[in-house]
PDB file of C-alpha atoms and ligand atoms in Angstrom:
ATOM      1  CA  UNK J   1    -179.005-256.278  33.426  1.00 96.00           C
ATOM      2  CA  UNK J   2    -180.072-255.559  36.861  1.00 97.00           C
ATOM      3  CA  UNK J   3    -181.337-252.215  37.886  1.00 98.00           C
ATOM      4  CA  UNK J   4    -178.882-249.515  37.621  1.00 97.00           C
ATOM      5  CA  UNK J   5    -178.885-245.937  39.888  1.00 96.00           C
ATOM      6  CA  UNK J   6    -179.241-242.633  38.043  1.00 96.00           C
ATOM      7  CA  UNK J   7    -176.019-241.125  39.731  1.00 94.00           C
ATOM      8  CA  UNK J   8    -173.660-242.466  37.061  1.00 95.00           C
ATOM      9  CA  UNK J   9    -175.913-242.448  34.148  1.00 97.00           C
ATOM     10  CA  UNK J  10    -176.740-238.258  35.041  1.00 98.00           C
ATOM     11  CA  UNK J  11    -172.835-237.709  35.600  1.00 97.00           C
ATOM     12  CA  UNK J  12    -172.073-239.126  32.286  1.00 98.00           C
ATOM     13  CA  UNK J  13    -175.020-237.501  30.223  1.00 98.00           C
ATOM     14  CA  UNK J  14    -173.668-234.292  31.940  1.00 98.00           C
ATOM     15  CA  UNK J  15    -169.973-234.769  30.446  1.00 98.00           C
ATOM     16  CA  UNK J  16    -171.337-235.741  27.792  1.00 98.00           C
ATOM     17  CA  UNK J  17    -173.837-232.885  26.984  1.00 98.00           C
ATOM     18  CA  UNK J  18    -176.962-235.033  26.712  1.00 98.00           C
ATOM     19  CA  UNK J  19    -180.059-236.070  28.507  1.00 98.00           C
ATOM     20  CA  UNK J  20    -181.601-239.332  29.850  1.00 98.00           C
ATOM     21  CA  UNK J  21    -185.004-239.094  29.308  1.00 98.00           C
ATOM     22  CA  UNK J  22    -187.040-239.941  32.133  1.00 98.00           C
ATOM     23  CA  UNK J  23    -190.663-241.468  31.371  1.00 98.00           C
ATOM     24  CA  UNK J  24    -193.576-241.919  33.987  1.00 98.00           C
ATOM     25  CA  UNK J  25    -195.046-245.598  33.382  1.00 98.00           C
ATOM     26  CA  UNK J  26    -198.273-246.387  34.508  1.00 98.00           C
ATOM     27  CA  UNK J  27    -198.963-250.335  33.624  1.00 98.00           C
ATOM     28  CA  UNK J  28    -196.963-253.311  32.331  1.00 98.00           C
ATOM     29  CA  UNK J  29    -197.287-252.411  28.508  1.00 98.00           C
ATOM     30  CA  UNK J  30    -195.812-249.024  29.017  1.00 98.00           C
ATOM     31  CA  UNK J  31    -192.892-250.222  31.046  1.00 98.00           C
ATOM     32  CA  UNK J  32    -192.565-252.834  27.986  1.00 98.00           C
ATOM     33  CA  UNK J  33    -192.353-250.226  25.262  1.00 98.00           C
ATOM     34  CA  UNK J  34    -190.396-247.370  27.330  1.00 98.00           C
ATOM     35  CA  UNK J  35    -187.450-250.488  27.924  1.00 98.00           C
ATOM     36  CA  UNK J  36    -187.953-251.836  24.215  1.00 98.00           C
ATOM     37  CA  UNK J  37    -187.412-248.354  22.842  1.00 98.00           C
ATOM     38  CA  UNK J  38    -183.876-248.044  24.820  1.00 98.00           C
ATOM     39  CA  UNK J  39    -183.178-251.252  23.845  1.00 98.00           C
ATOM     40  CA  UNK J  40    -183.926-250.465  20.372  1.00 98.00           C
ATOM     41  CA  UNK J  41    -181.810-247.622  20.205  1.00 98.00           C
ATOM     42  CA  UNK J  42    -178.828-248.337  22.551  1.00 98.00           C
ATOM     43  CA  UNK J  43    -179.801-245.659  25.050  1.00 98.00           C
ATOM     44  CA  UNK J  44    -180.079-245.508  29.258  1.00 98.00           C
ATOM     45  CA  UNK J  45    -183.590-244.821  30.233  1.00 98.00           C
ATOM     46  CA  UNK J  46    -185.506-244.140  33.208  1.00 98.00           C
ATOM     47  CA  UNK J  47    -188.743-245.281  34.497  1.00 98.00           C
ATOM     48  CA  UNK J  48    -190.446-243.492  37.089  1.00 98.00           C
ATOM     49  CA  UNK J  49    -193.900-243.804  38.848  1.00 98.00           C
ATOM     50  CA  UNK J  50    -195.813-241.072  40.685  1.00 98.00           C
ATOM     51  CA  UNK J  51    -197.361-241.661  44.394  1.00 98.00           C
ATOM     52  CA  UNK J  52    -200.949-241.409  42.681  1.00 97.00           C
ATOM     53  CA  UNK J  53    -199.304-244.383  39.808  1.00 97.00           C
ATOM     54  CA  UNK J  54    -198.123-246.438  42.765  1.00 97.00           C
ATOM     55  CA  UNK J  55    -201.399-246.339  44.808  1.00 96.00           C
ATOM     56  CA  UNK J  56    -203.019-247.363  41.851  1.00 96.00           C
ATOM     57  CA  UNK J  57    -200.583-250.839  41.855  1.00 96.00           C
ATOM     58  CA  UNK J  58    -198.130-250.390  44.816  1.00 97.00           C
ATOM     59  CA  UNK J  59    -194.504-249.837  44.483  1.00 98.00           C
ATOM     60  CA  UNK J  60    -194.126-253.964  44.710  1.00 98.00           C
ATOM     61  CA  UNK J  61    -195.865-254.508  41.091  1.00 98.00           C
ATOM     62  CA  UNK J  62    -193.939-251.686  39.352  1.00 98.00           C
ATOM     63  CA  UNK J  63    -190.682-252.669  41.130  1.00 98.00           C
ATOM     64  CA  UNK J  64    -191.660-256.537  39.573  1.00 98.00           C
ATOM     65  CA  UNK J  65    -192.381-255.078  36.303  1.00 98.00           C
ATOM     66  CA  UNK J  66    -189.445-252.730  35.772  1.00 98.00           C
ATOM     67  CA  UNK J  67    -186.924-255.355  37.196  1.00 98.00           C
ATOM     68  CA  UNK J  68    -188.033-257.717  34.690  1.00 98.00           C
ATOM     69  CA  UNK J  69    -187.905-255.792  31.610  1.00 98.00           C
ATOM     70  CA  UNK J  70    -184.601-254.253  32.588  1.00 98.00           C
ATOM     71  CA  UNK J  71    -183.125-257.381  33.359  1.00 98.00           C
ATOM     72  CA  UNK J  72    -184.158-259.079  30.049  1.00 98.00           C
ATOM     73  CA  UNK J  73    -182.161-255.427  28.544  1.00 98.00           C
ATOM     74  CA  UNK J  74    -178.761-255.332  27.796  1.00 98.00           C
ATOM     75  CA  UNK J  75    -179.480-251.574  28.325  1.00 98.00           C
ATOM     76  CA  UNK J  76    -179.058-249.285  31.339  1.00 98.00           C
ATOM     77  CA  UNK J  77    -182.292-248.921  33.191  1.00 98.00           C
ATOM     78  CA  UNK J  78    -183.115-247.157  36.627  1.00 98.00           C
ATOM     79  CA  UNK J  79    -187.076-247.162  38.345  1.00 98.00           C
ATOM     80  CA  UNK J  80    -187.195-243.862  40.267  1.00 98.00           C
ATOM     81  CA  UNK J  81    -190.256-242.719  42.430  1.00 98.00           C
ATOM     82  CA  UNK J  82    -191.296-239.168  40.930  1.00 98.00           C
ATOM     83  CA  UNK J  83    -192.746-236.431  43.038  1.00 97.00           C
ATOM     84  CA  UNK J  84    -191.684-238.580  46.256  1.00 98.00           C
ATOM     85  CA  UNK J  85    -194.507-236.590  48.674  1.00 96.00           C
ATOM     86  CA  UNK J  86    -193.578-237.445  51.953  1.00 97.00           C
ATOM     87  CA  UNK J  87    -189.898-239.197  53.988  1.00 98.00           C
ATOM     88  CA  UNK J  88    -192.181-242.099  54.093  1.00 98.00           C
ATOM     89  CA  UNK J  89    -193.098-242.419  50.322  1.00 98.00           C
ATOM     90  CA  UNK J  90    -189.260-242.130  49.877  1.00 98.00           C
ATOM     91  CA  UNK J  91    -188.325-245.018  52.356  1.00 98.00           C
ATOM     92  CA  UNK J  92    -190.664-247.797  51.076  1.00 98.00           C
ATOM     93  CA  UNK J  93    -189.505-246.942  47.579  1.00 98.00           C
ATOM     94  CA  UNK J  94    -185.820-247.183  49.027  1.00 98.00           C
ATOM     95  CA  UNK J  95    -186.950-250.544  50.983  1.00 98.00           C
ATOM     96  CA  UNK J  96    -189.017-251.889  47.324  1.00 98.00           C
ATOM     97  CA  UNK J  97    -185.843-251.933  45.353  1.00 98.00           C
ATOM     98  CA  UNK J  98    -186.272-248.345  43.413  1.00 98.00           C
ATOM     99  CA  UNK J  99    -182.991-247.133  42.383  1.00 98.00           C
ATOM    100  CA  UNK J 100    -183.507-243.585  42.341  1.00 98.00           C
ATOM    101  CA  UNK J 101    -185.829-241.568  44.640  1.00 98.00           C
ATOM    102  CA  UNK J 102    -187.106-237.986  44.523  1.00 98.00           C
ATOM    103  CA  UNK J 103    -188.231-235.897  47.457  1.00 98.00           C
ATOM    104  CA  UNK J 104    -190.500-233.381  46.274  1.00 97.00           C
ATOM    105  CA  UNK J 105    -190.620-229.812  49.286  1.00 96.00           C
ATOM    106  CA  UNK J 106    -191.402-228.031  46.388  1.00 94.00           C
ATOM    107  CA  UNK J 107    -194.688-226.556  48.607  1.00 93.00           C
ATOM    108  CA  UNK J 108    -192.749-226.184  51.771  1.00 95.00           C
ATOM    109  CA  UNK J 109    -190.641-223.151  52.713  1.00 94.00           C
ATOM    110  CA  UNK J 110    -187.051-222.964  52.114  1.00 96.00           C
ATOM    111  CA  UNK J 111    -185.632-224.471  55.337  1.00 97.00           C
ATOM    112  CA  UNK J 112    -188.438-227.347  55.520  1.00 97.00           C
ATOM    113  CA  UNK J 113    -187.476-228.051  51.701  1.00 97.00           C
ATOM    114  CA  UNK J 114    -184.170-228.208  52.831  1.00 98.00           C
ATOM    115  CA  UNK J 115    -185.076-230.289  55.828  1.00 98.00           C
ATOM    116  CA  UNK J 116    -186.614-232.872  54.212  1.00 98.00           C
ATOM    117  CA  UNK J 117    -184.742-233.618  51.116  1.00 98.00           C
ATOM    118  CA  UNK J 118    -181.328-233.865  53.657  1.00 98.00           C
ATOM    119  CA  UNK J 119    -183.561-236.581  55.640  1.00 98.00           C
ATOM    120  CA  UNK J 120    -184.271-238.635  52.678  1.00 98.00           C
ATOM    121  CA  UNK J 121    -180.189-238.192  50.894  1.00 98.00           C
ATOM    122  CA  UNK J 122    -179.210-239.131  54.499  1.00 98.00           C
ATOM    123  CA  UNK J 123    -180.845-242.483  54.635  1.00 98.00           C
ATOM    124  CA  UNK J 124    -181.258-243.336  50.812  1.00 98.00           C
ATOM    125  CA  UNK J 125    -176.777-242.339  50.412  1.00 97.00           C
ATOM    126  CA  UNK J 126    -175.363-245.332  52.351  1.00 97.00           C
ATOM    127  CA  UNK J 127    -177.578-247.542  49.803  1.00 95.00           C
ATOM    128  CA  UNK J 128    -176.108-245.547  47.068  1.00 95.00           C
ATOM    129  CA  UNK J 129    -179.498-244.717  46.108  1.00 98.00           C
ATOM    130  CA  UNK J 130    -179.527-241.131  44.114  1.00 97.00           C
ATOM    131  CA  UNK J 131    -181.763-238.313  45.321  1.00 98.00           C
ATOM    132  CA  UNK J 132    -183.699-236.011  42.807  1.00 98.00           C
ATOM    133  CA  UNK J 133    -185.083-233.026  44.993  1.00 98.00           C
ATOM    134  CA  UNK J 134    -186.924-230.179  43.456  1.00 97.00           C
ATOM    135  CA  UNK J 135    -186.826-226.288  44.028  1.00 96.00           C
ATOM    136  CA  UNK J 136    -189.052-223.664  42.785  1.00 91.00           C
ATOM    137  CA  UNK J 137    -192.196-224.320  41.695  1.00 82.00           C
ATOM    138  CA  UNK J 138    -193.212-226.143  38.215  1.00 81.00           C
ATOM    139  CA  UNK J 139    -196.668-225.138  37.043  1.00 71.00           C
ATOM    140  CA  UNK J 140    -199.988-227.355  35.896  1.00 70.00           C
ATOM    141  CA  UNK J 141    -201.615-230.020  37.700  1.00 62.00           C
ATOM    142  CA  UNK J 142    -198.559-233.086  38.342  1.00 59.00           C
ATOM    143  CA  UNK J 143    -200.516-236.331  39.823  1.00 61.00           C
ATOM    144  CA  UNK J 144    -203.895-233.881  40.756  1.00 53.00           C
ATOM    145  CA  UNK J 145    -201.752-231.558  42.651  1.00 51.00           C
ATOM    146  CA  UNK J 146    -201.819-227.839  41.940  1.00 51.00           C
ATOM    147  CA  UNK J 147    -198.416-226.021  41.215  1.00 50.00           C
ATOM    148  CA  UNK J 148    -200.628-223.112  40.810  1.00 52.00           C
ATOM    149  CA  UNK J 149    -200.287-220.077  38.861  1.00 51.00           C
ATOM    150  CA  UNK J 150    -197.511-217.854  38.447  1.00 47.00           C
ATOM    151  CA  UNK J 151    -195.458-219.679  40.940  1.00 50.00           C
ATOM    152  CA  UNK J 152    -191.859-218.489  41.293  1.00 80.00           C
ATOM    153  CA  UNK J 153    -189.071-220.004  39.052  1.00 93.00           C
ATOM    154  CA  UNK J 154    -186.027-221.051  41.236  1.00 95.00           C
ATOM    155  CA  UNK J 155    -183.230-218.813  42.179  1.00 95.00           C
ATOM    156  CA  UNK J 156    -180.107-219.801  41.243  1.00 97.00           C
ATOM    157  CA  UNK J 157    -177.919-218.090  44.490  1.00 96.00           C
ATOM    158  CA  UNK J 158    -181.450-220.191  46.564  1.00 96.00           C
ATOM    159  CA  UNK J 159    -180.096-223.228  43.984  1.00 97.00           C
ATOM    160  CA  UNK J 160    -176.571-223.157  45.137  1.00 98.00           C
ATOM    161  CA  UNK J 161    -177.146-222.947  48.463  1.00 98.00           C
ATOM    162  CA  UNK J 162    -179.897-225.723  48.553  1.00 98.00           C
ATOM    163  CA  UNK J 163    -177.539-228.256  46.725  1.00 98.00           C
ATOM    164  CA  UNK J 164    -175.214-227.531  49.295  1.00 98.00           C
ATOM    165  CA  UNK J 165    -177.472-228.131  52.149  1.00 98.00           C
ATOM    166  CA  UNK J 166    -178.793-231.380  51.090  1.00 98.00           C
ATOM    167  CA  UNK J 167    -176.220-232.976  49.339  1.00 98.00           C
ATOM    168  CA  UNK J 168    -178.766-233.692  47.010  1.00 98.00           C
ATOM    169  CA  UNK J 169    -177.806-235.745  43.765  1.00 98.00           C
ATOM    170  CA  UNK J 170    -179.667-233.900  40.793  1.00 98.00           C
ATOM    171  CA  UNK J 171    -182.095-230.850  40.840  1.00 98.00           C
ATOM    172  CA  UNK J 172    -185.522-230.603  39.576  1.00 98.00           C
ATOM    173  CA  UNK J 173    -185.572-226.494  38.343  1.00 97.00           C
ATOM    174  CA  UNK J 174    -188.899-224.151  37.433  1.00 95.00           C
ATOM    175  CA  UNK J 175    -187.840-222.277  34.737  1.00 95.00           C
ATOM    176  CA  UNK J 176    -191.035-221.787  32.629  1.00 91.00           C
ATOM    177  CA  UNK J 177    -192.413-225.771  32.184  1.00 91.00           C
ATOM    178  CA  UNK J 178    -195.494-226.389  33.381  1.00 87.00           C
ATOM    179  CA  UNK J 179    -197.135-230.651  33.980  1.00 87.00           C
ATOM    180  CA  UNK J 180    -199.989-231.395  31.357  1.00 87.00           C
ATOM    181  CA  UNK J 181    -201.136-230.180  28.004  1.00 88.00           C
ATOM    182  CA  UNK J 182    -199.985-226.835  27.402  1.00 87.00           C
ATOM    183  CA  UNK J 183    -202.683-223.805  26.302  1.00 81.00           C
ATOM    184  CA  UNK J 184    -200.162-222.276  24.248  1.00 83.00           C
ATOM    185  CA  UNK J 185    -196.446-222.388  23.989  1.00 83.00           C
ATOM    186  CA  UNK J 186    -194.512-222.427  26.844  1.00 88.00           C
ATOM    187  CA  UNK J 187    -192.433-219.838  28.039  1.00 89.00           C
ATOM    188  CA  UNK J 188    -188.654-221.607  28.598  1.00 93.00           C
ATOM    189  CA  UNK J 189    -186.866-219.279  30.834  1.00 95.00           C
ATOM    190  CA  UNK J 190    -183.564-220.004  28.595  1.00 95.00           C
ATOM    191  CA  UNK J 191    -181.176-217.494  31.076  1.00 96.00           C
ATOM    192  CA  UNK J 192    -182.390-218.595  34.146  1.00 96.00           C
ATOM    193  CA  UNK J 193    -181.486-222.047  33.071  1.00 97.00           C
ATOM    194  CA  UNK J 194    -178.008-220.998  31.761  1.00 97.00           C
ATOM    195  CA  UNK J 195    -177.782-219.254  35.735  1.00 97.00           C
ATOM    196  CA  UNK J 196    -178.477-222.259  37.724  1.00 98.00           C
ATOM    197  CA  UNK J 197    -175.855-224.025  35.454  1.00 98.00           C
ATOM    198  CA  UNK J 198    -173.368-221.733  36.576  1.00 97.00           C
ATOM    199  CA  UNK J 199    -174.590-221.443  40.572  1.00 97.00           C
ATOM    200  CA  UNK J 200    -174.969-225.640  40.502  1.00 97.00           C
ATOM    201  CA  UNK J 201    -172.454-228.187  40.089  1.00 96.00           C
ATOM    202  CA  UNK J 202    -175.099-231.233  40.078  1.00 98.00           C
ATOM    203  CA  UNK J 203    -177.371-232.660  36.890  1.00 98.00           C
ATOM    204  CA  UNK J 204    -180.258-230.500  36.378  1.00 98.00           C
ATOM    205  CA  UNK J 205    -183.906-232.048  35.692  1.00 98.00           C
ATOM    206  CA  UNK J 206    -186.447-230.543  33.757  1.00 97.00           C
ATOM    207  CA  UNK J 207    -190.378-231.235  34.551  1.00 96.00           C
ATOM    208  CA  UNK J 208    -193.230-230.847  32.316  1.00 95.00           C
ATOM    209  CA  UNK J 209    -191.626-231.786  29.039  1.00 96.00           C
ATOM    210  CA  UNK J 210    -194.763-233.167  26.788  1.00 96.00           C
ATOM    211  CA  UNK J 211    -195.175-230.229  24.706  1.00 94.00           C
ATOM    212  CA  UNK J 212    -192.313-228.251  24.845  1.00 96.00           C
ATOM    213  CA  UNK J 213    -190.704-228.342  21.595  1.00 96.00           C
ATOM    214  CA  UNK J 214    -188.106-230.114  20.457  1.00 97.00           C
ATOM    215  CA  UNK J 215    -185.648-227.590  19.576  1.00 97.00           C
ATOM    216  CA  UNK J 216    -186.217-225.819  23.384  1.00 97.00           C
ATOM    217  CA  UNK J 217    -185.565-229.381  25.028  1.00 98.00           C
ATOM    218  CA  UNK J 218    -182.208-229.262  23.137  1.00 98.00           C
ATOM    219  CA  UNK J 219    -181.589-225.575  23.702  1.00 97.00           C
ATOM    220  CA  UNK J 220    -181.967-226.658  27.894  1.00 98.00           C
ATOM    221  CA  UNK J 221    -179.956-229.718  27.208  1.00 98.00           C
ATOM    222  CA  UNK J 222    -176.929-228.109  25.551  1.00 98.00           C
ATOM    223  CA  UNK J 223    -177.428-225.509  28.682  1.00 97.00           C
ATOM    224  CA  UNK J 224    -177.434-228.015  31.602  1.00 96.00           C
ATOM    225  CA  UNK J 225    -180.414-229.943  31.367  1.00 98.00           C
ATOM    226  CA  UNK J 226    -179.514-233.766  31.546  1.00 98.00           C
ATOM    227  CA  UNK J 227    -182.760-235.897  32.818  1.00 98.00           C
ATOM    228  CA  UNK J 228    -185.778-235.015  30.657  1.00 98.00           C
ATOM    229  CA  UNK J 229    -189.366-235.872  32.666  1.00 98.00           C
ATOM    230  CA  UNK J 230    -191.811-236.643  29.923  1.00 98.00           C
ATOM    231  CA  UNK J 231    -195.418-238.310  31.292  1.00 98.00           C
ATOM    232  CA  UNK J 232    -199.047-236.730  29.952  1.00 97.00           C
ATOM    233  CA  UNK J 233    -197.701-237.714  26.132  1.00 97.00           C
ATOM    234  CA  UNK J 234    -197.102-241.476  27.117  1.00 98.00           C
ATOM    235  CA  UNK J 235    -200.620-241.456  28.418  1.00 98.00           C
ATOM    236  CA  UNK J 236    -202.014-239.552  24.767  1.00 98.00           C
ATOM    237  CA  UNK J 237    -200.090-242.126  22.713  1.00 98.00           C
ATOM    238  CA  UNK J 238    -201.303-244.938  25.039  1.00 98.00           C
ATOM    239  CA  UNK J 239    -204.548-243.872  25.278  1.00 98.00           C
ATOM    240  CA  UNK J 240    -204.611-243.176  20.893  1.00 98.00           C
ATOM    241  CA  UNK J 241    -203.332-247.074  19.976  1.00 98.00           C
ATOM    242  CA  UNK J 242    -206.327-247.666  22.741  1.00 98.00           C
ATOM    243  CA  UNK J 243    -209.014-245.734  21.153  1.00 98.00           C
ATOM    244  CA  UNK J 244    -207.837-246.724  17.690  1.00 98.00           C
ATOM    245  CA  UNK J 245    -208.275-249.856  18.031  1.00 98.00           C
ATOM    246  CA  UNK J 246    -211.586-249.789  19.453  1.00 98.00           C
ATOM    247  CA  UNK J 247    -212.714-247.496  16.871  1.00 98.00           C
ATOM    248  CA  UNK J 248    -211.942-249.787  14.236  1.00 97.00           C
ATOM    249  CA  UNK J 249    -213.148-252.707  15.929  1.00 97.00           C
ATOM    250  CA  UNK J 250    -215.579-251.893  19.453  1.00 97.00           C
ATOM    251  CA  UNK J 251    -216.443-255.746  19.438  1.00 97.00           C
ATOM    252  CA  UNK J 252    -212.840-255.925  20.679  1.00 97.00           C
ATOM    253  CA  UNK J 253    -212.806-257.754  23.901  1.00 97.00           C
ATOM    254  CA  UNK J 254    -209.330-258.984  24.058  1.00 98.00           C
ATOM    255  CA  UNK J 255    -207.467-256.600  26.009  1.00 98.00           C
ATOM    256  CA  UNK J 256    -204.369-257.968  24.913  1.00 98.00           C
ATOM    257  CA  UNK J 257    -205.492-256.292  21.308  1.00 97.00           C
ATOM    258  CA  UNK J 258    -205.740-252.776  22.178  1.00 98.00           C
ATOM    259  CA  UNK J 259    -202.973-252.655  25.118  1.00 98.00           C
ATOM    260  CA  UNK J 260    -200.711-253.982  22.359  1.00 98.00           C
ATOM    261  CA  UNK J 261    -201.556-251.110  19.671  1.00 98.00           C
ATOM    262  CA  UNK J 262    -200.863-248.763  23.257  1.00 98.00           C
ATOM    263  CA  UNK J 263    -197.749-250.263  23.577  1.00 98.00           C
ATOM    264  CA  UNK J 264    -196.790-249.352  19.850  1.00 98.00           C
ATOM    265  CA  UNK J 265    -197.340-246.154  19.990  1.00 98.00           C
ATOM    266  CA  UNK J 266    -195.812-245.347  23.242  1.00 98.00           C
ATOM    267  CA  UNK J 267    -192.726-247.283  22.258  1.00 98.00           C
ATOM    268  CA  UNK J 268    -192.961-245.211  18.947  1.00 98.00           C
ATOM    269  CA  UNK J 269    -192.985-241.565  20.874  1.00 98.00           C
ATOM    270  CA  UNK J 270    -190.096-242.584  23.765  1.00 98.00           C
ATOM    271  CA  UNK J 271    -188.018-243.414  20.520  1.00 98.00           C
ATOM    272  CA  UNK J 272    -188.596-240.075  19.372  1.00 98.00           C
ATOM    273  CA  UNK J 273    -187.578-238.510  22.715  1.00 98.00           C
ATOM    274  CA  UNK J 274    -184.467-240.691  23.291  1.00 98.00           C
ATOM    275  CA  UNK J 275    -183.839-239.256  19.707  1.00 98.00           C
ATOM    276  CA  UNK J 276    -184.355-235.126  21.456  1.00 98.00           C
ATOM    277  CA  UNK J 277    -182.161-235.964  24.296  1.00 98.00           C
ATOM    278  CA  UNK J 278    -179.217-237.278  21.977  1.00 98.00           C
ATOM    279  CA  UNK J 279    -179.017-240.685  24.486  1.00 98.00           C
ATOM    280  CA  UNK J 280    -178.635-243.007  21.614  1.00 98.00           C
ATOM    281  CA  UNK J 281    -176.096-245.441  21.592  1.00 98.00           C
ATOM    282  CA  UNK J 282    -174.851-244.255  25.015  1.00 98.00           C
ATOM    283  CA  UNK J 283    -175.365-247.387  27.150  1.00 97.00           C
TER     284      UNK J 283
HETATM  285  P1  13P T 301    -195.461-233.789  31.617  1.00 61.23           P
HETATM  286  O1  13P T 301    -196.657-234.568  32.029  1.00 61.23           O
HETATM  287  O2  13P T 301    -195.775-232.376  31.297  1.00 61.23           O
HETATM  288  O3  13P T 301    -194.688-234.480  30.539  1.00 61.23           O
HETATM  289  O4  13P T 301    -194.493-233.713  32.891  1.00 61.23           O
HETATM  290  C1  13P T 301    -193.823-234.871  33.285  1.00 61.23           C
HETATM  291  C2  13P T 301    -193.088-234.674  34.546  1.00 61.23           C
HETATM  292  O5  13P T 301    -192.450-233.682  34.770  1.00 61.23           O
HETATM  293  C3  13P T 301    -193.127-235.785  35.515  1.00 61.23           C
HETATM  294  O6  13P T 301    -192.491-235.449  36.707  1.00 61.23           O
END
């Protein structure tokens, strides 16, 4: 089917009390095994790309790739631009085809936050385009940009007030998750989570999900969590059918060999996650 926006799919998962899971793609094989895996288990999925993901191939080849596979689905698919840096980012994704942009003021003050994320839910609303915005500040490195060290988690009376700002569709919270491989276990910030729920009317997002165990990622789901970000495990499971295969066989010059054995075993891990977020057989 064509490309669907997340505003319906986030609404439902939130009556609902489950998650989509949201998975950062980064060539053709992964956008084939993230859509096969939803297709395989009946689920609504999102795609999304990063501004370092989209310089690498431009918004125009992921917007061709995702379009195709979802359109050869008989499941729900949306391509959202993650971590949407800048108003500009945000508009050529709106004028590509995305479905679903995100406007990331994380780093800016307050009222610039604000500022920006009503600028980009102004122009992308009259397309029906949903708006992800983010507020507080989600730790590790996401696309070689610092959230830095012992950032502050959002406040949920800052929360309420920024939804009602902006307007904004779904909220991207810092409650403990940091992007990348975790050194130890990370520290969920259950309660926070449970008081943005109650300060917030709109779907909640959680960032920095590879790692976090599974029983956490249902804890925030059953407290308000309903898009799950997953990308540095697609990229280890890609990266493992890669290396496997060259390891058995380093003659190997077909790439078609080891980006297929990638493909497997990203397809295998986003069927595992649609599993955590309890999206199967939701489409
Ligand atoms: P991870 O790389 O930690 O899974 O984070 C993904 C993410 O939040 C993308 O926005």
């Amino acid at each position: 089917m064509p490309l669907v926006t997340t505003k319906k799919l986030l609404l439902d998962a939130q009556a609902g009390g489950y998650a989509i899971g949201a998975f950062n793609v980064e060539n053709m094989e992964m956008v084939q095994a993230v859509v096969a895996a939803a297709q395989e288990l009946n689920s609504p999925v999102i795609l999304q790309t990063t501004p370092s993901t989209v310089k690498y191939a431009s918004l125009d080849y992921f917007y061709a790739n995702v379009k195709t596979a979802a359109e050869n689905a008989t499941v729900p698919v949306v391509l959202h631009l993650d971590h949407g840096s800048s108003f500009d980012l945000a508009m050529r994704a709106l004028r590509s085809g995305y479905t679903s942009i995100m406007i990331d003021g994380s780093h800016l003050d307050f009222e610039e936050n604000i500022k920006v994320t009503k600028a980009v839910v102004d122009a992308c609303h009259p397309s029906n385009v949903s708006v992800e915005a983010e507020l507080g500040k989600v730790g590790g490195k996401e696309d070689g940009l610092d959230g830095g060290e012992g950032n502050p988690n959002t406040d949920p009376k800052e929360a309420a007030l920024f939804v009602e700002k902006t307007g904004v569709d779904s909220l991207a919270i810092a409650i403990g998750t940091a992007h990348g491989v975790y050194k130890g276990e990370p520290n969920v910030d259950i309660k926070r989570l449970s008081e943005i729920k109650e300060a917030v009317s709109v779907p909640l997002v959680l960032h920095g999900t590879s790692g976090v165990p599974d029983a956490t990622v249902k804890e925030c789901i059953a407290r308000g969590i309903c898009k799950v970000n997953y990308a540095t495990d697609l990229r280890i499971a890609f990266s493992k059918g890669v290396n496997d295969v060259l390891h058995d066989s380093p003659d190997t010059i077909d790439p078609k060999k080891y980006n297929a054995q990638g493909r497997e075993e990203v397809k295998k891990y986003v069927m595992s996650k649609i599993q955590v977020c309890g999206s199967v057989n939701k489409a």
